[in-house]
Every structure is written in C-alpha cells, then in structure tokens.
mmCIF file of C-alpha atoms in Angstrom:
data_model
loop_
_atom_site.group_PDB
_atom_site.id
_atom_site.type_symbol
_atom_site.label_atom_id
_atom_site.label_comp_id
_atom_site.label_asym_id
_atom_site.label_seq_id
_atom_site.Cartn_x
_atom_site.Cartn_y
_atom_site.Cartn_z
ATOM 1 C CA UNK C 1 -0.026 -0.023 0.041
ATOM 2 C CA UNK C 2 1.212 3.472 -0.876
ATOM 3 C CA UNK C 3 2.181 5.890 1.720
ATOM 4 C CA UNK C 4 0.080 9.133 2.058
ATOM 5 C CA UNK C 5 1.988 12.279 2.020
ATOM 6 C CA UNK C 6 0.961 14.409 5.017
ATOM 7 C CA UNK C 7 -0.477 17.827 4.370
ATOM 8 C CA UNK C 8 0.168 20.412 7.092
ATOM 9 C CA UNK C 9 -1.658 23.738 7.606
ATOM 10 C CA UNK C 10 -0.005 27.001 8.440
ATOM 11 C CA UNK C 11 -2.483 29.827 8.815
ATOM 12 C CA UNK C 12 -4.421 29.581 5.485
ATOM 13 C CA UNK C 13 -1.646 28.005 3.570
ATOM 14 C CA UNK C 14 -1.336 24.251 3.129
ATOM 15 C CA UNK C 15 2.197 22.774 3.152
ATOM 16 C CA UNK C 16 3.276 19.486 1.466
ATOM 17 C CA UNK C 17 6.777 18.273 1.996
ATOM 18 C CA UNK C 18 7.840 15.707 -0.547
ATOM 19 C CA UNK C 19 10.324 13.481 1.445
ATOM 20 C CA UNK C 20 10.471 10.216 -0.502
ATOM 21 C CA UNK C 21 10.093 9.058 -4.025
ATOM 22 C CA UNK C 22 6.370 8.881 -4.773
ATOM 23 C CA UNK C 23 4.766 6.140 -6.838
ATOM 24 C CA UNK C 24 1.877 6.636 -9.046
ATOM 25 C CA UNK C 25 -0.659 5.670 -6.426
ATOM 26 C CA UNK C 26 0.875 8.007 -3.776
ATOM 27 C CA UNK C 27 0.781 10.898 -6.225
ATOM 28 C CA UNK C 28 -2.941 10.194 -7.014
ATOM 29 C CA UNK C 29 -3.689 10.164 -3.282
ATOM 30 C CA UNK C 30 -1.809 13.362 -2.881
ATOM 31 C CA UNK C 31 -3.747 15.074 -5.566
ATOM 32 C CA UNK C 32 -7.033 13.876 -4.128
ATOM 33 C CA UNK C 33 -6.145 14.723 -0.493
ATOM 34 C CA UNK C 34 -4.852 18.119 -1.371
ATOM 35 C CA UNK C 35 -7.815 19.086 -3.537
ATOM 36 C CA UNK C 36 -10.217 18.114 -0.718
ATOM 37 C CA UNK C 37 -8.080 19.969 1.884
ATOM 38 C CA UNK C 38 -7.911 23.183 -0.294
ATOM 39 C CA UNK C 39 -11.728 23.138 -0.364
ATOM 40 C CA UNK C 40 -12.275 22.194 3.308
ATOM 41 C CA UNK C 41 -9.825 24.670 4.745
ATOM 42 C CA UNK C 42 -10.531 27.486 2.221
ATOM 43 C CA UNK C 43 -6.747 27.770 1.926
ATOM 44 C CA UNK C 44 -5.561 30.558 -0.374
ATOM 45 C CA UNK C 45 -2.136 28.958 -1.093
ATOM 46 C CA UNK C 46 -0.169 25.665 -1.343
ATOM 47 C CA UNK C 47 3.447 25.329 -0.730
ATOM 48 C CA UNK C 48 5.167 22.244 -2.040
ATOM 49 C CA UNK C 49 8.638 21.773 -0.460
ATOM 50 C CA UNK C 50 10.905 19.753 -2.592
ATOM 51 C CA UNK C 51 14.148 20.460 -0.581
ATOM 52 C CA UNK C 52 14.580 16.737 -0.086
ATOM 53 C CA UNK C 53 14.224 15.928 -3.790
ATOM 54 C CA UNK C 54 17.676 15.376 -5.258
ATOM 55 C CA UNK C 55 16.731 13.942 -8.549
ATOM 56 C CA UNK C 56 13.593 14.787 -10.552
ATOM 57 C CA UNK C 57 12.154 13.167 -13.528
ATOM 58 C CA UNK C 58 9.237 13.988 -15.942
ATOM 59 C CA UNK C 59 6.949 12.049 -13.622
ATOM 60 C CA UNK C 60 7.671 14.370 -10.719
ATOM 61 C CA UNK C 61 7.691 17.450 -12.950
ATOM 62 C CA UNK C 62 4.228 16.642 -14.274
ATOM 63 C CA UNK C 63 2.989 16.017 -10.776
ATOM 64 C CA UNK C 64 4.057 19.541 -9.629
ATOM 65 C CA UNK C 65 2.346 21.048 -12.706
ATOM 66 C CA UNK C 66 -0.779 19.025 -12.204
ATOM 67 C CA UNK C 67 -1.060 19.938 -8.527
ATOM 68 C CA UNK C 68 -0.565 23.609 -9.238
ATOM 69 C CA UNK C 69 -3.232 23.491 -11.921
ATOM 70 C CA UNK C 70 -5.800 21.734 -9.677
ATOM 71 C CA UNK C 71 -5.074 24.195 -6.866
ATOM 72 C CA UNK C 72 -5.458 27.156 -9.170
ATOM 73 C CA UNK C 73 -8.937 25.845 -10.182
ATOM 74 C CA UNK C 74 -9.818 25.767 -6.530
ATOM 75 C CA UNK C 75 -8.612 29.363 -6.148
ATOM 76 C CA UNK C 76 -5.282 28.585 -4.372
ATOM 77 C CA UNK C 77 -1.938 29.620 -5.626
ATOM 78 C CA UNK C 78 0.919 27.068 -5.637
ATOM 79 C CA UNK C 79 4.555 27.848 -4.863
ATOM 80 C CA UNK C 80 7.289 25.276 -5.133
ATOM 81 C CA UNK C 81 10.107 25.884 -2.679
ATOM 82 C CA UNK C 82 13.594 24.279 -2.098
ATOM 83 C CA UNK C 83 14.415 23.529 -5.641
ATOM 84 C CA UNK C 84 17.912 22.408 -6.093
ATOM 85 C CA UNK C 85 20.104 23.814 -8.833
ATOM 86 C CA UNK C 86 20.348 20.429 -10.603
ATOM 87 C CA UNK C 87 16.637 19.844 -10.356
ATOM 88 C CA UNK C 88 15.939 23.201 -12.115
ATOM 89 C CA UNK C 89 18.431 22.188 -14.864
ATOM 90 C CA UNK C 90 16.780 18.826 -15.388
ATOM 91 C CA UNK C 91 13.306 20.262 -15.483
ATOM 92 C CA UNK C 92 14.390 22.719 -18.226
ATOM 93 C CA UNK C 93 16.088 19.941 -20.133
ATOM 94 C CA UNK C 94 12.937 17.923 -19.961
ATOM 95 C CA UNK C 95 11.134 20.815 -21.450
ATOM 96 C CA UNK C 96 8.971 21.147 -18.202
ATOM 97 C CA UNK C 97 9.511 24.847 -17.325
ATOM 98 C CA UNK C 98 6.545 24.707 -14.936
ATOM 99 C CA UNK C 99 4.852 27.681 -16.655
ATOM 100 C CA UNK C 100 2.172 28.492 -14.149
ATOM 101 C CA UNK C 101 4.068 27.388 -11.098
ATOM 102 C CA UNK C 102 5.764 30.045 -8.955
ATOM 103 C CA UNK C 103 9.004 29.165 -7.083
ATOM 104 C CA UNK C 104 10.802 30.571 -4.150
ATOM 105 C CA UNK C 105 14.232 29.371 -2.673
ATOM 106 C CA UNK C 106 13.078 28.747 0.858
ATOM 107 C CA UNK C 107 9.903 27.968 2.710
ATOM 108 C CA UNK C 108 9.871 31.368 4.421
ATOM 109 C CA UNK C 109 10.247 33.273 1.129
ATOM 110 C CA UNK C 110 7.369 30.988 -0.386
ATOM 111 C CA UNK C 111 4.980 31.916 2.534
ATOM 112 C CA UNK C 112 5.804 35.670 2.068
ATOM 113 C CA UNK C 113 5.318 35.404 -1.646
ATOM 114 C CA UNK C 114 1.718 33.901 -1.039
ATOM 115 C CA UNK C 115 0.988 36.469 1.646
ATOM 116 C CA UNK C 116 1.916 39.252 -0.734
ATOM 117 C CA UNK C 117 -0.075 37.711 -3.546
ATOM 118 C CA UNK C 118 -3.077 37.610 -1.286
ATOM 119 C CA UNK C 119 -2.793 41.161 -0.120
ATOM 120 C CA UNK C 120 -2.445 42.223 -3.857
ATOM 121 C CA UNK C 121 -5.532 40.202 -4.923
ATOM 122 C CA UNK C 122 -7.880 40.814 -1.837
ATOM 123 C CA UNK C 123 -6.523 44.064 -0.427
ATOM 124 C CA UNK C 124 -6.733 42.314 2.943
ATOM 125 C CA UNK C 125 -3.864 42.117 5.305
ATOM 126 C CA UNK C 126 -3.787 38.830 7.104
ATOM 127 C CA UNK C 127 -4.794 38.911 10.669
ATOM 128 C CA UNK C 128 -1.628 37.523 11.904
ATOM 129 C CA UNK C 129 1.489 35.884 10.574
ATOM 130 C CA UNK C 130 1.809 32.459 12.079
ATOM 131 C CA UNK C 131 5.517 32.201 10.880
ATOM 132 C CA UNK A 1 39.550 22.008 -21.318
ATOM 133 C CA UNK A 2 36.935 24.500 -21.631
ATOM 134 C CA UNK A 3 37.166 27.846 -19.985
ATOM 135 C CA UNK A 4 34.812 28.717 -17.189
ATOM 136 C CA UNK A 5 32.891 31.908 -17.603
ATOM 137 C CA UNK A 6 33.314 34.106 -14.422
ATOM 138 C CA UNK A 7 30.065 35.152 -12.562
ATOM 139 C CA UNK A 8 30.141 38.357 -10.768
ATOM 140 C CA UNK A 9 27.871 39.641 -8.053
ATOM 141 C CA UNK A 10 26.533 43.109 -7.795
ATOM 142 C CA UNK A 11 24.208 43.473 -4.761
ATOM 143 C CA UNK A 12 21.732 40.552 -5.173
ATOM 144 C CA UNK A 13 22.246 40.494 -8.965
ATOM 145 C CA UNK A 14 24.596 37.972 -10.611
ATOM 146 C CA UNK A 15 26.393 39.268 -13.774
ATOM 147 C CA UNK A 16 27.809 37.090 -16.578
ATOM 148 C CA UNK A 17 29.698 38.703 -19.341
ATOM 149 C CA UNK A 18 30.120 36.561 -22.537
ATOM 150 C CA UNK A 19 33.422 37.536 -23.927
ATOM 151 C CA UNK A 20 34.562 34.736 -26.205
ATOM 152 C CA UNK A 21 32.850 32.053 -28.236
ATOM 153 C CA UNK A 22 31.735 29.296 -25.807
ATOM 154 C CA UNK A 23 31.900 25.556 -26.729
ATOM 155 C CA UNK A 24 29.318 23.115 -25.606
ATOM 156 C CA UNK A 25 31.220 22.194 -22.427
ATOM 157 C CA UNK A 26 31.722 25.791 -21.478
ATOM 158 C CA UNK A 27 27.878 26.422 -21.804
ATOM 159 C CA UNK A 28 27.199 23.311 -19.613
ATOM 160 C CA UNK A 29 29.577 24.547 -16.954
ATOM 161 C CA UNK A 30 28.025 28.047 -17.179
ATOM 162 C CA UNK A 31 24.539 26.619 -16.602
ATOM 163 C CA UNK A 32 25.637 24.555 -13.690
ATOM 164 C CA UNK A 33 27.754 27.317 -12.128
ATOM 165 C CA UNK A 34 25.006 29.932 -12.442
ATOM 166 C CA UNK A 35 22.295 27.690 -11.052
ATOM 167 C CA UNK A 36 24.443 26.864 -8.066
ATOM 168 C CA UNK A 37 25.303 30.585 -7.550
ATOM 169 C CA UNK A 38 21.642 31.699 -7.884
ATOM 170 C CA UNK A 39 20.707 29.407 -4.960
ATOM 171 C CA UNK A 40 23.752 30.001 -2.890
ATOM 172 C CA UNK A 41 23.517 33.938 -3.183
ATOM 173 C CA UNK A 42 19.741 33.963 -3.251
ATOM 174 C CA UNK A 43 20.064 36.382 -6.117
ATOM 175 C CA UNK A 44 16.881 37.838 -7.432
ATOM 176 C CA UNK A 45 18.173 38.605 -10.914
ATOM 177 C CA UNK A 46 20.777 37.521 -13.541
ATOM 178 C CA UNK A 47 22.229 39.800 -16.146
ATOM 179 C CA UNK A 48 23.860 38.351 -19.137
ATOM 180 C CA UNK A 49 26.035 40.952 -20.997
ATOM 181 C CA UNK A 50 26.502 40.030 -24.662
ATOM 182 C CA UNK A 51 28.177 43.361 -25.733
ATOM 183 C CA UNK A 52 31.153 41.459 -26.930
ATOM 184 C CA UNK A 53 29.047 39.010 -28.957
ATOM 185 C CA UNK A 54 29.187 40.079 -32.698
ATOM 186 C CA UNK A 55 27.882 36.880 -34.179
ATOM 187 C CA UNK A 56 25.148 34.794 -32.715
ATOM 188 C CA UNK A 57 23.954 31.343 -33.764
ATOM 189 C CA UNK A 58 21.225 29.132 -32.732
ATOM 190 C CA UNK A 59 23.482 27.464 -30.152
ATOM 191 C CA UNK A 60 24.002 30.770 -28.364
ATOM 192 C CA UNK A 61 20.444 31.742 -28.702
ATOM 193 C CA UNK A 62 19.177 28.396 -27.058
ATOM 194 C CA UNK A 63 21.841 28.930 -24.368
ATOM 195 C CA UNK A 64 20.246 32.290 -23.621
ATOM 196 C CA UNK A 65 16.803 30.866 -23.371
ATOM 197 C CA UNK A 66 17.888 27.786 -21.279
ATOM 198 C CA UNK A 67 19.723 30.007 -18.768
ATOM 199 C CA UNK A 68 16.622 32.270 -18.423
ATOM 200 C CA UNK A 69 14.364 29.232 -17.848
ATOM 201 C CA UNK A 70 16.661 27.695 -15.229
ATOM 202 C CA UNK A 71 16.992 30.987 -13.376
ATOM 203 C CA UNK A 72 13.231 31.600 -13.484
ATOM 204 C CA UNK A 73 12.831 28.115 -11.806
ATOM 205 C CA UNK A 74 15.119 29.281 -9.196
ATOM 206 C CA UNK A 75 13.112 32.485 -8.669
ATOM 207 C CA UNK A 76 15.597 34.845 -10.383
ATOM 208 C CA UNK A 77 14.684 37.004 -13.469
ATOM 209 C CA UNK A 78 17.105 37.240 -16.462
ATOM 210 C CA UNK A 79 17.899 40.268 -18.468
ATOM 211 C CA UNK A 80 20.099 40.195 -21.636
ATOM 212 C CA UNK A 81 21.940 43.413 -22.080
ATOM 213 C CA UNK A 82 24.139 44.809 -24.812
ATOM 214 C CA UNK A 83 22.534 43.056 -27.845
ATOM 215 C CA UNK A 84 23.856 44.415 -31.162
ATOM 216 C CA UNK A 85 21.333 45.128 -33.896
ATOM 217 C CA UNK A 86 22.833 42.414 -36.094
ATOM 218 C CA UNK A 87 22.462 40.007 -33.284
ATOM 219 C CA UNK A 88 18.804 40.813 -32.635
ATOM 220 C CA UNK A 89 18.101 40.438 -36.415
ATOM 221 C CA UNK A 90 19.922 37.041 -36.466
ATOM 222 C CA UNK A 91 17.984 35.766 -33.499
ATOM 223 C CA UNK A 92 14.649 36.697 -35.071
ATOM 224 C CA UNK A 93 15.723 35.155 -38.361
ATOM 225 C CA UNK A 94 16.563 32.072 -36.523
ATOM 226 C CA UNK A 95 13.041 31.993 -34.978
ATOM 227 C CA UNK A 96 14.493 32.488 -31.590
ATOM 228 C CA UNK A 97 12.713 35.444 -30.307
ATOM 229 C CA UNK A 98 13.661 34.687 -26.735
ATOM 230 C CA UNK A 99 10.161 34.786 -25.484
ATOM 231 C CA UNK A 100 10.576 34.740 -21.750
ATOM 232 C CA UNK A 101 13.833 36.828 -21.651
ATOM 233 C CA UNK A 102 13.822 40.412 -20.981
ATOM 234 C CA UNK A 103 16.374 42.573 -22.596
ATOM 235 C CA UNK A 104 17.767 46.148 -21.991
ATOM 236 C CA UNK A 105 20.335 48.116 -24.027
ATOM 237 C CA UNK A 106 22.861 48.666 -21.351
ATOM 238 C CA UNK A 107 24.028 47.120 -18.161
ATOM 239 C CA UNK A 108 22.783 50.006 -16.184
ATOM 240 C CA UNK A 109 19.344 49.849 -17.675
ATOM 241 C CA UNK A 110 19.332 46.032 -17.026
ATOM 242 C CA UNK A 111 20.097 46.520 -13.404
ATOM 243 C CA UNK A 112 17.398 49.218 -13.018
ATOM 244 C CA UNK A 113 14.901 46.950 -14.763
ATOM 245 C CA UNK A 114 15.601 44.123 -12.298
ATOM 246 C CA UNK A 115 15.419 46.543 -9.370
ATOM 247 C CA UNK A 116 12.009 47.741 -10.495
ATOM 248 C CA UNK A 117 10.841 44.216 -11.070
ATOM 249 C CA UNK A 118 11.899 43.277 -7.558
ATOM 250 C CA UNK A 119 10.100 46.241 -5.975
ATOM 251 C CA UNK A 120 6.896 45.291 -7.773
ATOM 252 C CA UNK A 121 7.078 41.684 -6.770
ATOM 253 C CA UNK A 122 8.201 42.045 -3.113
ATOM 254 C CA UNK A 123 7.091 45.607 -2.117
ATOM 255 C CA UNK A 124 10.598 45.934 -0.783
ATOM 256 C CA UNK A 125 12.936 48.780 -1.601
ATOM 257 C CA UNK A 126 16.487 47.446 -1.889
ATOM 258 C CA UNK A 127 18.677 48.651 1.059
ATOM 259 C CA UNK A 128 21.129 50.349 -1.249
ATOM 260 C CA UNK A 129 21.998 50.575 -4.795
ATOM 261 C CA UNK A 130 25.502 49.273 -5.377
ATOM 262 C CA UNK A 131 25.768 50.731 -8.899
#
C-alpha cells in the first residue's frame, strides 16, 4: 500500500513536503487529498517543499504542474520551494519549465510570496503571521 | 579543457559577461555554475552581458533561453543586455525570439529593470544601490 503524504496547515496555507520518491498511487492520493483539503480549509495557497528531492524526472515534474493546476482551479496559488540547482536544470532539459508554477528558494520566502499575492488580490492584510 | 565563464555579483544580482565564443562544455559549465550561484547567493536577478558578442547562432540563442528558464525556476529573473542590432536580427531570423527573456540596451538599464521588477514583486525597496 502506498504511503500518504501528510498535508500540514500554516494559517491559511497548506504545506506539502515531499520526502520520498512517490509512486503513481501516492501521487494520485496526494492530488485527491490536497484538492479536498484546499476546499475544506478554504486555503488561499499551497506550498510544495521539494528540498529533499535530489533527482527529478518527468513524472515528478508533471505532478508539480498538475497539483498547481488543480489548486489554481480551486482558487489557491501554488509555490514550489527548495528547488535544487540540478533539479531546475533537469526540468528545463525535460522541457518542463513549470509555466504556471511560482517558485521561491526557501519555505519562508514562499510563504511571504503567497502573503503578498493575497494582499494584492484581496486588499486584505492577514490577521496575523503564524510564521 | 573549456574555460569557465566568471560570474560576478553586484548586490543581489549576478552578472555574466560573455567575452568569447563558448563551446558546448563551457555552456554546460556556465549553466551549472549559474544555477548553483543563484541558490547560494539567493540572487533575485541575472544579467547576461552580450556586448562583446558580434555573431550569434542558434546554439548561443538556445543557451540564453535555457539560462533564463533555469533562473526563473530558481526565482531569479534574467535580463540580456548589450545586444547588437545584427544579433537581434539574426535571432529573429533563426526563429529564436527569446520569449521569456527580458532585454535592456545597457548594463545600467538592465540593473534598473531588475530593481524595479523586484520592488513590484516584493514591495521591498533594496537597502542600497550598489551601482
């Protein structure tokens, strides 16, 4: 049985940290779980932390793009954080430039980016910064 | 053995000046070095100065586009500066219009462009202008 990737919540942002190689079933679970959580929590952002990912292939690249597309449809923006230089090079070589996906170097920067995007789009300042 | 192109840092912008014809290996080194430096330095911008480039071919054109894509994935914007009129004409004739790459006529204008892009995206004013 495939492992389920845990989804954490920080304020109104959902955080997914990819720690291990995911098989097809685990990716499908993650997409389902995340879509459900975005709707339940009314999250405005999703951060996918790939710091632990050293090697990326087209399967993982497509997963990132798919998760970002699903989240966008549910009104949440996705930021991929912790991308290693070699991973960026591989994704470009694979022709997967992750068009609609924003990136940030660190988790903290990713959270700030989502916070700013929200302020710009809603005009609201968040009530508090939980980080 | 291929020469390595030096990467300079000005504030939080990395500067690469292409002075000689690069062979395949030199371009691969440059892509690797630049990706690593963007992450290490948390640079928000990359300037590629091609003032010294008099003749460009599809190899160089693709290199510029690839470097820009890799940098974007690592959350840094790329600006190509110093493009000669003949180089611009050749790139368009080759069908390489460098879609995602911004250009500026001079290094100074390129740095200003990156500074403005950063202010817009982060709301931060840089602490100082090192140029």
